[in-house]
Amino acid sequence: MADNLPSGLVEACVVVGAAGDKLKQLLQALPQTRDRELPLLEPEVLQVHAPPFVSKESAKDSPAHVHAPAFSRIQKRRSFIKKKRERAATPPADLAKGNGVPSASATGTAPTTSTAAGATEDVSVPKDIDLIALPQLCFPGGLQISEECKDDSYHFLVFTDVFGNRTHGVVVQYHRHVQACQDGHAYQNGHWTSPKGPRLYTAYGICVISKYPYYNALRDCLSCLLMQLRTCRMSDFEERVKEFTAKLALVPIPPPGQLHVVFCLRPLQIFLPSREDKERPAVDLDLHLPFLCFRPQQLLEIITGILTEQRVVFVSSDWARLTLVAECFMRFIHPLHWQHPFVPVLSRQMLDFLMAPTSYLMGCHAHHIEDVLAETDDLILIHIDEGTVSSSSTDNSSLPETPWAARECFIRRVEGLQMHYDLEVCRLGAGTDVNDLRAQRRKWQHKINTQVQRITLELIVNIFRDVHDHLNYEHRVFNSEEFLKSREPADQTFYQKVLDTHIFHSFLRDRLNQKMDAFSRLELKTRSETHKLRTMMDAPRRPNMQEMARKCTSPENRLSKRLGMSLPNLAERSPMDTVRKTSLKKVHLNGELKAPQRPIKVFRLPEFPPPLSYSYVQNYYTDMIGQLGKAMTCLGPEDSSLLARYHYLRGFVSYVAGKRLEALSDFQNLYKTDTDIFPAELVRALVDSLAPEERVAADRRPELTRLISRAKRDHEGERARPDPFATIKKFQLPRTHLQREDFVRSIQESGIVKDLSTIHRLFDALTVGQQKQVDPEVFRFFYTIWKETEAEAQDVDLPAAVLEHLETNECVYKLSSSVKTSHGVGKIAMTQRRLFLLTEGRPGYVEITKFRDIEEVRISSAPFLLLRIPSLKIKSSLRKEMFEANLKSECDLWNLMVKEMWAGRKMADEHKDPQYMQQALTNALLMDAVVGCLQSQKAIYAASKLAYFDRMKLEVPMMVPKTTAETLKHKINPSLDLTSPQAVDVLLYTPGQLGVSGADGGGNPKLWCALSDGKVVAFDAASWSMQQNSVQVGSSRLTCLLGVNQQQLWIGSQDSVIYIINPRSMSCNKQLTEHRSEVTGLALEERADKYSHLVAYSCSAEGTVIVWDVSTLQVRKHFRLSCDRLQSVQVHNGWLWCCARDSILEVRRNGTVQRRVSLPPQRSPQLPQRSPSPSPSLSSSPSPSSSHSPVSSHSAYSCFLLFDETEQLWTGCADTDELCVWHCRDLTKPFHRIQLQDCAGVLCMIKVKNQIWVGCRGRSAGQARGKIYVVDTERHLVEKELAAHGDRVQALCSAEDRYVLSGAAQEDGKIAIWKVE
């Protein structure tokens, strides 16, 4: 069976101590060493207990007590071979007693003796557990025999394999006494005794090993075990440890989310917290411990040392602190992951590990620190007990400081943390129940852990917030050089060291994969409004007026822009008290950081059975499955997230209980409910473990067959996917001549511009008059000019008096040299909205004109002595006189730029599309860079190649038809961050939610847009601004959208899957996979049903219709219709109306076809616009003959609408220029035709008030364009003909009957917003 089968809480339990022969030798030599210190003994592995403990096969063979696995699994094992020393003087039985620990049985434990000298014994242990070094780690300070009984001592271990997978261990050192005698005989519970001998104590190390970092839980488990061991006979020692391990092996691990697990291990209740998500480990330790040991500045130094991958060594006199504090820092840097050796506990024999030349994070005892410093150099020493951070480097190099803004924010947050539990409970009385007291402490610890995780995550986000601005996702390139230049000078040393680390490389890979982890979610929530606007408009990076105003105040405020919205008010901050480490204040995080906390649910496991009996273990699993089933029946429809966790847990338990088909069924339900926690590897292993008869039974159940095939398909896709590590590269300037394709890639990688058509025009500009390839020196010069211009704009220093005249989001993009103008001497400044003069002498503001007010731009010449100096004249509609500027050599360039900006503004105003202005601005800046790069007589001609809008103004009439201009309100571009437009396939408007804040992802209404590449983009319908976090649902074209409720948005896809998005979290974690072909339609029906108030209908292309229970996502019914490509479904008065290519069908809920409307005959040329036509073939049953349309009929229906109030059926066909209106009550009556002028085909239509809006493939001036026809439903007349799309209109939706939104195909790729009258 595969390796990745489910494991319980423990992988193994190992007992370590002194070997029996060593103890005997020590006791025999005791009289000679009476006055000397007792020597250290070499610890050895005495016992190994590991699952499986019970099995079905051994239960059949053994009639009574059976020792076999708790998990019905077969693990790959290897042997731990231990050579035994010769024991000639002592019989094996006596020697076993002399050890004080009985020899192991044959079920997975290690015997402590050998039957013959020099013999070897195989100890069967789980793979990936190394027992060679374990004795030293269980006794890192050595095994000391003492004359007094010491307290039990706990410490924690971390094991890392060559693949970076970590295993965790909790060790307790437990002491028992040994009494010596002179003759060497043994008695009294297996110990040598003598009334004259001294009382000696030896320690046993009991190490519980787990795949999961449940440090507190495993420590509590060992505490319960010790209570049993103190009162048990030594002959029962092994059996008690074995039963303890077998019980823990029965404990399932809770799935990620809000479901935790509790079990009783008398006298304590043990609590297993779940992981927050699949990417994070469980947090079962006290994350505030480092805050008690170090000041905030020192915490930042340690985090910096980890992020820069130094050789970090933790030092403490307490072994337990080493692992706990080191693990806390691993949580602090999440979602970054430490990539190097991680050994938080080094025994005295392992100190030479510190000589390793690589980066590492290790820990050693304070006793060894002088030896370490004498042998090694260049270490970052973190002394936990003293709270200090120091460096052992000989060149006195220190760690770089954390970036200032992130540092100040972190320090301010930490000052508000309340980290003393005693202050929290001083108002409470003394508790009498230990479990109640532990639960109270656990609740407080969960709260402080949550606060610490938010603060440290905010620190990481503030440090790396701007990385995504320098990523090119299409070519997987990170422009590290430009990123460094954008950092503050004082912070560049830090970033220079971090950018070359493995930890940052892994972080970059996740960003380029657009991973939606905790970092991405917080970065999006705290992104500043300025940055959101700049990202939405795709404008070149320049500081706007708000940032300039901040820059004019103080350096500290200038730096605060790095933090987006998360920085507290640093101006009011008082100096930090360096003595007091914590404050009585409670931390107050910004609203953006407060994630909604879902209520925690606890599942209590049944009481443990006798864990070494197969039948009892099976009954235990049966009881647990039954309890999980009862808990699931108590959940409401709104608890789908918790239901998914129960499915996960029950599937896990069913698997280990051997009920594989039941487990597959639970995992199938989990896949539909929450794919985020779907255990793909576990399911693949479960499928591989199916017996032949189980596989046959699974194949009889369609839902299990689909799950099995999908699991295999996903696995094959993962194996075929290239290694993401190999696809990240840093941006480099080209070194060879660039053909057009290479030039496009290089420009996109540089981050200058993404749009393909713009890059092609730039290529033509740089290759004017030469071979069609760009010289690498020309590219380098162009890139340098572009970046220098960008840097100059960053350094523009406008006085406050000037800033008052500009809007907050305006940016200065171009500044001329000082010139003489008709308004005085000064510099001409260009923003995206206007031209103004920055006067010299006493700096002042003189507005020249806004681009929309320009009437004329031309070049003239002004007399100067005997010369004629070129000047630029601009006529504004708001001024009588012309503005004139003697721009000299800059005149031609400014003429091109101003004309392009003027034309872009006119286009933007006419088409209500602000992107035209942004594109014109990009064109103007590219002109500037081209002229600066070429510096020749042909430079201006080359730059004119980029005058796209100015040329369009001359070639194509810019005027939009009056009706279109009056009805069109706005245009938005959902493909803004892509290299080329994507088709808008589906649109859906969802209303806002009262009482839901914007931080929770709700509140405002939203417009959902499905693009052709499987991406779903959401717009805030209050401002028509794009939401930052789009959702990728598969890679196929999306066909339909349905807003089911506030928690579910259903999306049908060509890949036959229905994806379900949570509109609040913008995440897709549910899928319905019952369809076998393209999902083409979705509909919703409210029923007066006690058990299922809301049902949904979905249809697929081959004719299948499925009825869904929305609350449970279960299939209630399904049937198949005989038709040619089923395209959509609607519900009217309890009847289903289905649109196929060849007919419209009225269907009962049971799937019976009541009526069928075939395609209408083609319209004769002489028919008037509203002439009644004879009815086509009509059938009341799904007869084969009625499914075929007459030869003279149209080729295919494309859409239909039903009006209950007028009892009319409106239909449209994909290749005709008309609508057909039928009488629903009597379809045999003649129908009416409504002709649509210049229409080449009807694609979609919706009803808004008393109008029908029809989206078509139209013709305008001999060119194919998208058209919308507004038809009056009563008079059957076309009221408006709207043309604002450059491609066919294939999506329409209504926003509360106030606006209609239309989406176009790929050539246009935009959404138009229309006013409804």
JSON list of C-alpha atoms in Angstrom, two decimals, residues 115-262:
[
{"chain": "A", "resi": 115, "resn": "THR", "atom": "CA", "xyz": [19.74, -14.65, 23.37]},
{"chain": "A", "resi": 116, "resn": "ALA", "atom": "CA", "xyz": [23.37, -15.05, 22.41]},
{"chain": "A", "resi": 117, "resn": "ALA", "atom": "CA", "xyz": [26.54, -13.07, 22.40]},
{"chain": "A", "resi": 118, "resn": "GLY", "atom": "CA", "xyz": [26.99, -10.91, 19.36]},
{"chain": "A", "resi": 119, "resn": "ALA", "atom": "CA", "xyz": [23.48, -11.54, 18.09]},
{"chain": "A", "resi": 120, "resn": "THR", "atom": "CA", "xyz": [21.41, -8.86, 16.43]},
{"chain": "A", "resi": 121, "resn": "GLU", "atom": "CA", "xyz": [17.74, -8.08, 16.66]},
{"chain": "A", "resi": 122, "resn": "ASP", "atom": "CA", "xyz": [15.52, -6.23, 14.17]},
{"chain": "A", "resi": 123, "resn": "VAL", "atom": "CA", "xyz": [13.37, -3.51, 15.63]},
{"chain": "A", "resi": 124, "resn": "SER", "atom": "CA", "xyz": [10.43, -2.77, 13.34]},
{"chain": "A", "resi": 125, "resn": "VAL", "atom": "CA", "xyz": [9.73, 0.98, 13.22]},
{"chain": "A", "resi": 126, "resn": "PRO", "atom": "CA", "xyz": [7.87, 3.31, 10.82]},
{"chain": "A", "resi": 127, "resn": "LYS", "atom": "CA", "xyz": [9.96, 4.56, 7.97]},
{"chain": "A", "resi": 128, "resn": "ASP", "atom": "CA", "xyz": [11.41, 8.10, 8.16]},
{"chain": "A", "resi": 129, "resn": "ILE", "atom": "CA", "xyz": [12.00, 7.73, 11.91]},
{"chain": "A", "resi": 130, "resn": "ASP", "atom": "CA", "xyz": [15.71, 7.58, 12.68]},
{"chain": "A", "resi": 131, "resn": "LEU", "atom": "CA", "xyz": [16.46, 5.81, 15.94]},
{"chain": "A", "resi": 132, "resn": "ILE", "atom": "CA", "xyz": [20.22, 6.18, 15.71]},
{"chain": "A", "resi": 133, "resn": "ALA", "atom": "CA", "xyz": [20.37, 9.72, 17.05]},
{"chain": "A", "resi": 134, "resn": "LEU", "atom": "CA", "xyz": [17.20, 9.52, 19.12]},
{"chain": "A", "resi": 135, "resn": "PRO", "atom": "CA", "xyz": [18.84, 8.37, 22.41]},
{"chain": "A", "resi": 136, "resn": "GLN", "atom": "CA", "xyz": [21.17, 11.36, 22.35]},
{"chain": "A", "resi": 137, "resn": "LEU", "atom": "CA", "xyz": [18.27, 13.72, 21.69]},
{"chain": "A", "resi": 138, "resn": "CYS", "atom": "CA", "xyz": [16.18, 12.20, 24.47]},
{"chain": "A", "resi": 139, "resn": "PHE", "atom": "CA", "xyz": [19.11, 12.81, 26.82]},
{"chain": "A", "resi": 140, "resn": "PRO", "atom": "CA", "xyz": [20.91, 15.74, 25.18]},
{"chain": "A", "resi": 141, "resn": "GLY", "atom": "CA", "xyz": [22.84, 16.45, 28.37]},
{"chain": "A", "resi": 142, "resn": "GLY", "atom": "CA", "xyz": [23.67, 12.80, 28.96]},
{"chain": "A", "resi": 143, "resn": "LEU", "atom": "CA", "xyz": [22.10, 10.05, 31.09]},
{"chain": "A", "resi": 144, "resn": "GLN", "atom": "CA", "xyz": [23.14, 10.60, 34.70]},
{"chain": "A", "resi": 145, "resn": "ILE", "atom": "CA", "xyz": [22.57, 8.15, 37.54]},
{"chain": "A", "resi": 146, "resn": "SER", "atom": "CA", "xyz": [21.80, 10.14, 40.69]},
{"chain": "A", "resi": 147, "resn": "GLU", "atom": "CA", "xyz": [21.29, 9.54, 44.38]},
{"chain": "A", "resi": 148, "resn": "GLU", "atom": "CA", "xyz": [18.17, 11.68, 44.50]},
{"chain": "A", "resi": 149, "resn": "CYS", "atom": "CA", "xyz": [14.96, 11.48, 42.52]},
{"chain": "A", "resi": 150, "resn": "LYS", "atom": "CA", "xyz": [14.72, 14.43, 40.15]},
{"chain": "A", "resi": 151, "resn": "ASP", "atom": "CA", "xyz": [11.54, 16.02, 38.89]},
{"chain": "A", "resi": 152, "resn": "ASP", "atom": "CA", "xyz": [10.12, 14.88, 35.60]},
{"chain": "A", "resi": 153, "resn": "SER", "atom": "CA", "xyz": [11.48, 17.00, 32.76]},
{"chain": "A", "resi": 154, "resn": "TYR", "atom": "CA", "xyz": [9.96, 17.64, 29.32]},
{"chain": "A", "resi": 155, "resn": "HIS", "atom": "CA", "xyz": [11.54, 18.86, 26.14]},
{"chain": "A", "resi": 156, "resn": "PHE", "atom": "CA", "xyz": [10.60, 18.92, 22.48]},
{"chain": "A", "resi": 157, "resn": "LEU", "atom": "CA", "xyz": [12.25, 17.71, 19.27]},
{"chain": "A", "resi": 158, "resn": "VAL", "atom": "CA", "xyz": [11.97, 18.35, 15.54]},
{"chain": "A", "resi": 159, "resn": "PHE", "atom": "CA", "xyz": [13.21, 15.83, 12.95]},
{"chain": "A", "resi": 160, "resn": "THR", "atom": "CA", "xyz": [13.67, 16.90, 9.31]},
{"chain": "A", "resi": 161, "resn": "ASP", "atom": "CA", "xyz": [14.20, 14.47, 6.44]},
{"chain": "A", "resi": 162, "resn": "VAL", "atom": "CA", "xyz": [16.10, 15.14, 3.22]},
{"chain": "A", "resi": 163, "resn": "PHE", "atom": "CA", "xyz": [12.91, 16.39, 1.54]},
{"chain": "A", "resi": 164, "resn": "GLY", "atom": "CA", "xyz": [12.27, 18.97, 4.24]},
{"chain": "A", "resi": 165, "resn": "ASN", "atom": "CA", "xyz": [9.36, 17.08, 5.83]},
{"chain": "A", "resi": 166, "resn": "ARG", "atom": "CA", "xyz": [9.27, 17.53, 9.58]},
{"chain": "A", "resi": 167, "resn": "THR", "atom": "CA", "xyz": [8.31, 15.14, 12.33]},
{"chain": "A", "resi": 168, "resn": "HIS", "atom": "CA", "xyz": [7.85, 16.27, 15.91]},
{"chain": "A", "resi": 169, "resn": "GLY", "atom": "CA", "xyz": [8.63, 14.67, 19.22]},
{"chain": "A", "resi": 170, "resn": "VAL", "atom": "CA", "xyz": [7.84, 15.29, 22.87]},
{"chain": "A", "resi": 171, "resn": "VAL", "atom": "CA", "xyz": [10.17, 13.71, 25.45]},
{"chain": "A", "resi": 172, "resn": "VAL", "atom": "CA", "xyz": [9.69, 13.23, 29.16]},
{"chain": "A", "resi": 173, "resn": "GLN", "atom": "CA", "xyz": [12.61, 12.15, 31.36]},
{"chain": "A", "resi": 174, "resn": "TYR", "atom": "CA", "xyz": [11.07, 9.97, 34.03]},
{"chain": "A", "resi": 175, "resn": "HIS", "atom": "CA", "xyz": [13.07, 8.72, 37.04]},
{"chain": "A", "resi": 176, "resn": "ARG", "atom": "CA", "xyz": [12.82, 5.41, 38.92]},
{"chain": "A", "resi": 177, "resn": "HIS", "atom": "CA", "xyz": [15.08, 4.11, 41.63]},
{"chain": "A", "resi": 178, "resn": "VAL", "atom": "CA", "xyz": [17.60, 1.26, 41.40]},
{"chain": "A", "resi": 179, "resn": "GLN", "atom": "CA", "xyz": [18.93, -0.47, 44.55]},
{"chain": "A", "resi": 180, "resn": "ALA", "atom": "CA", "xyz": [22.23, -2.31, 44.50]},
{"chain": "A", "resi": 181, "resn": "CYS", "atom": "CA", "xyz": [23.32, -5.61, 46.08]},
{"chain": "A", "resi": 182, "resn": "GLN", "atom": "CA", "xyz": [26.69, -7.32, 46.38]},
{"chain": "A", "resi": 183, "resn": "ASP", "atom": "CA", "xyz": [25.88, -10.67, 44.85]},
{"chain": "A", "resi": 184, "resn": "GLY", "atom": "CA", "xyz": [24.29, -9.40, 41.65]},
{"chain": "A", "resi": 185, "resn": "HIS", "atom": "CA", "xyz": [20.95, -11.25, 42.09]},
{"chain": "A", "resi": 186, "resn": "ALA", "atom": "CA", "xyz": [17.80, -9.38, 41.23]},
{"chain": "A", "resi": 187, "resn": "TYR", "atom": "CA", "xyz": [14.46, -9.34, 42.99]},
{"chain": "A", "resi": 188, "resn": "GLN", "atom": "CA", "xyz": [11.76, -6.94, 44.28]},
{"chain": "A", "resi": 189, "resn": "ASN", "atom": "CA", "xyz": [9.97, -5.77, 41.14]},
{"chain": "A", "resi": 190, "resn": "GLY", "atom": "CA", "xyz": [12.95, -6.39, 38.94]},
{"chain": "A", "resi": 191, "resn": "HIS", "atom": "CA", "xyz": [15.47, -4.21, 40.85]},
{"chain": "A", "resi": 192, "resn": "TRP", "atom": "CA", "xyz": [18.63, -5.17, 42.67]},
{"chain": "A", "resi": 193, "resn": "THR", "atom": "CA", "xyz": [18.11, -4.45, 46.34]},
{"chain": "A", "resi": 194, "resn": "SER", "atom": "CA", "xyz": [20.19, -4.53, 49.47]},
{"chain": "A", "resi": 195, "resn": "PRO", "atom": "CA", "xyz": [19.55, -3.02, 52.87]},
{"chain": "A", "resi": 196, "resn": "LYS", "atom": "CA", "xyz": [23.13, -1.72, 52.97]},
{"chain": "A", "resi": 197, "resn": "GLY", "atom": "CA", "xyz": [23.38, -0.22, 49.48]},
{"chain": "A", "resi": 198, "resn": "PRO", "atom": "CA", "xyz": [22.69, 3.47, 48.60]},
{"chain": "A", "resi": 199, "resn": "ARG", "atom": "CA", "xyz": [19.45, 4.40, 46.88]},
{"chain": "A", "resi": 200, "resn": "LEU", "atom": "CA", "xyz": [20.11, 5.28, 43.21]},
{"chain": "A", "resi": 201, "resn": "TYR", "atom": "CA", "xyz": [17.83, 6.62, 40.51]},
{"chain": "A", "resi": 202, "resn": "THR", "atom": "CA", "xyz": [17.98, 6.15, 36.76]},
{"chain": "A", "resi": 203, "resn": "ALA", "atom": "CA", "xyz": [16.01, 8.03, 34.10]},
{"chain": "A", "resi": 204, "resn": "TYR", "atom": "CA", "xyz": [13.90, 6.69, 31.28]},
{"chain": "A", "resi": 205, "resn": "GLY", "atom": "CA", "xyz": [13.15, 8.87, 28.31]},
{"chain": "A", "resi": 206, "resn": "ILE", "atom": "CA", "xyz": [9.72, 8.34, 26.78]},
{"chain": "A", "resi": 207, "resn": "CYS", "atom": "CA", "xyz": [9.48, 10.02, 23.38]},
{"chain": "A", "resi": 208, "resn": "VAL", "atom": "CA", "xyz": [6.18, 10.33, 21.55]},
{"chain": "A", "resi": 209, "resn": "ILE", "atom": "CA", "xyz": [6.72, 10.98, 17.83]},
{"chain": "A", "resi": 210, "resn": "SER", "atom": "CA", "xyz": [4.04, 12.56, 15.64]},
{"chain": "A", "resi": 211, "resn": "LYS", "atom": "CA", "xyz": [3.73, 14.05, 12.17]},
{"chain": "A", "resi": 212, "resn": "TYR", "atom": "CA", "xyz": [1.88, 16.97, 13.69]},
{"chain": "A", "resi": 213, "resn": "PRO", "atom": "CA", "xyz": [3.25, 19.69, 16.01]},
{"chain": "A", "resi": 214, "resn": "TYR", "atom": "CA", "xyz": [0.88, 19.04, 18.91]},
{"chain": "A", "resi": 215, "resn": "TYR", "atom": "CA", "xyz": [3.43, 19.93, 21.58]},
{"chain": "A", "resi": 216, "resn": "ASN", "atom": "CA", "xyz": [1.06, 20.88, 24.40]},
{"chain": "A", "resi": 217, "resn": "ALA", "atom": "CA", "xyz": [-1.35, 18.01, 23.71]},
{"chain": "A", "resi": 218, "resn": "LEU", "atom": "CA", "xyz": [1.38, 15.35, 23.63]},
{"chain": "A", "resi": 219, "resn": "ARG", "atom": "CA", "xyz": [2.97, 16.78, 26.77]},
{"chain": "A", "resi": 220, "resn": "ASP", "atom": "CA", "xyz": [-0.41, 16.48, 28.51]},
{"chain": "A", "resi": 221, "resn": "CYS", "atom": "CA", "xyz": [-0.73, 12.91, 27.25]},
{"chain": "A", "resi": 222, "resn": "LEU", "atom": "CA", "xyz": [2.67, 11.99, 28.69]},
{"chain": "A", "resi": 223, "resn": "SER", "atom": "CA", "xyz": [1.67, 13.59, 32.00]},
{"chain": "A", "resi": 224, "resn": "CYS", "atom": "CA", "xyz": [-1.31, 11.24, 32.15]},
{"chain": "A", "resi": 225, "resn": "LEU", "atom": "CA", "xyz": [0.93, 8.29, 31.32]},
{"chain": "A", "resi": 226, "resn": "LEU", "atom": "CA", "xyz": [3.35, 9.11, 34.14]},
{"chain": "A", "resi": 227, "resn": "MET", "atom": "CA", "xyz": [0.51, 9.00, 36.65]},
{"chain": "A", "resi": 228, "resn": "GLN", "atom": "CA", "xyz": [-0.04, 5.37, 35.66]},
{"chain": "A", "resi": 229, "resn": "LEU", "atom": "CA", "xyz": [3.65, 4.47, 35.59]},
{"chain": "A", "resi": 230, "resn": "ARG", "atom": "CA", "xyz": [4.29, 5.74, 39.12]},
{"chain": "A", "resi": 231, "resn": "THR", "atom": "CA", "xyz": [1.85, 3.24, 40.58]},
{"chain": "A", "resi": 232, "resn": "CYS", "atom": "CA", "xyz": [2.49, 0.29, 38.29]},
{"chain": "A", "resi": 233, "resn": "ARG", "atom": "CA", "xyz": [4.86, -2.61, 38.77]},
{"chain": "A", "resi": 234, "resn": "MET", "atom": "CA", "xyz": [7.96, -2.62, 36.59]},
{"chain": "A", "resi": 235, "resn": "SER", "atom": "CA", "xyz": [6.77, -5.82, 34.98]},
{"chain": "A", "resi": 236, "resn": "ASP", "atom": "CA", "xyz": [3.76, -3.86, 33.70]},
{"chain": "A", "resi": 237, "resn": "PHE", "atom": "CA", "xyz": [5.83, -0.95, 32.42]},
{"chain": "A", "resi": 238, "resn": "GLU", "atom": "CA", "xyz": [6.01, -2.06, 28.81]},
{"chain": "A", "resi": 239, "resn": "GLU", "atom": "CA", "xyz": [2.34, -3.02, 28.62]},
{"chain": "A", "resi": 240, "resn": "ARG", "atom": "CA", "xyz": [1.26, 0.37, 29.98]},
{"chain": "A", "resi": 241, "resn": "VAL", "atom": "CA", "xyz": [3.39, 2.25, 27.46]},
{"chain": "A", "resi": 242, "resn": "LYS", "atom": "CA", "xyz": [2.13, 0.06, 24.66]},
{"chain": "A", "resi": 243, "resn": "GLU", "atom": "CA", "xyz": [-1.52, 0.57, 25.57]},
{"chain": "A", "resi": 244, "resn": "PHE", "atom": "CA", "xyz": [-0.89, 4.30, 25.87]},
{"chain": "A", "resi": 245, "resn": "THR", "atom": "CA", "xyz": [0.59, 4.40, 22.36]},
{"chain": "A", "resi": 246, "resn": "ALA", "atom": "CA", "xyz": [-2.21, 2.27, 20.93]},
{"chain": "A", "resi": 247, "resn": "LYS", "atom": "CA", "xyz": [-4.82, 4.65, 22.36]},
{"chain": "A", "resi": 248, "resn": "LEU", "atom": "CA", "xyz": [-3.16, 7.69, 20.83]},
{"chain": "A", "resi": 249, "resn": "ALA", "atom": "CA", "xyz": [-2.96, 5.87, 17.50]},
{"chain": "A", "resi": 250, "resn": "LEU", "atom": "CA", "xyz": [-6.76, 5.76, 17.54]},
{"chain": "A", "resi": 251, "resn": "VAL", "atom": "CA", "xyz": [-7.04, 9.56, 17.68]},
{"chain": "A", "resi": 252, "resn": "PRO", "atom": "CA", "xyz": [-7.84, 11.15, 14.30]},
{"chain": "A", "resi": 253, "resn": "ILE", "atom": "CA", "xyz": [-6.35, 14.51, 13.36]},
{"chain": "A", "resi": 254, "resn": "PRO", "atom": "CA", "xyz": [-8.94, 17.29, 12.92]},
{"chain": "A", "resi": 255, "resn": "PRO", "atom": "CA", "xyz": [-9.25, 18.74, 9.41]},
{"chain": "A", "resi": 256, "resn": "PRO", "atom": "CA", "xyz": [-8.30, 22.36, 8.69]},
{"chain": "A", "resi": 257, "resn": "GLY", "atom": "CA", "xyz": [-10.96, 24.79, 9.83]},
{"chain": "A", "resi": 258, "resn": "GLN", "atom": "CA", "xyz": [-13.09, 25.42, 12.88]},
{"chain": "A", "resi": 259, "resn": "LEU", "atom": "CA", "xyz": [-13.62, 21.82, 14.03]},
{"chain": "A", "resi": 260, "resn": "HIS", "atom": "CA", "xyz": [-11.38, 20.73, 16.93]},
{"chain": "A", "resi": 261, "resn": "VAL", "atom": "CA", "xyz": [-11.08, 17.32, 18.59]},
{"chain": "A", "resi": 262, "resn": "VAL", "atom": "CA", "xyz": [-11.16, 16.52, 22.30]}
]
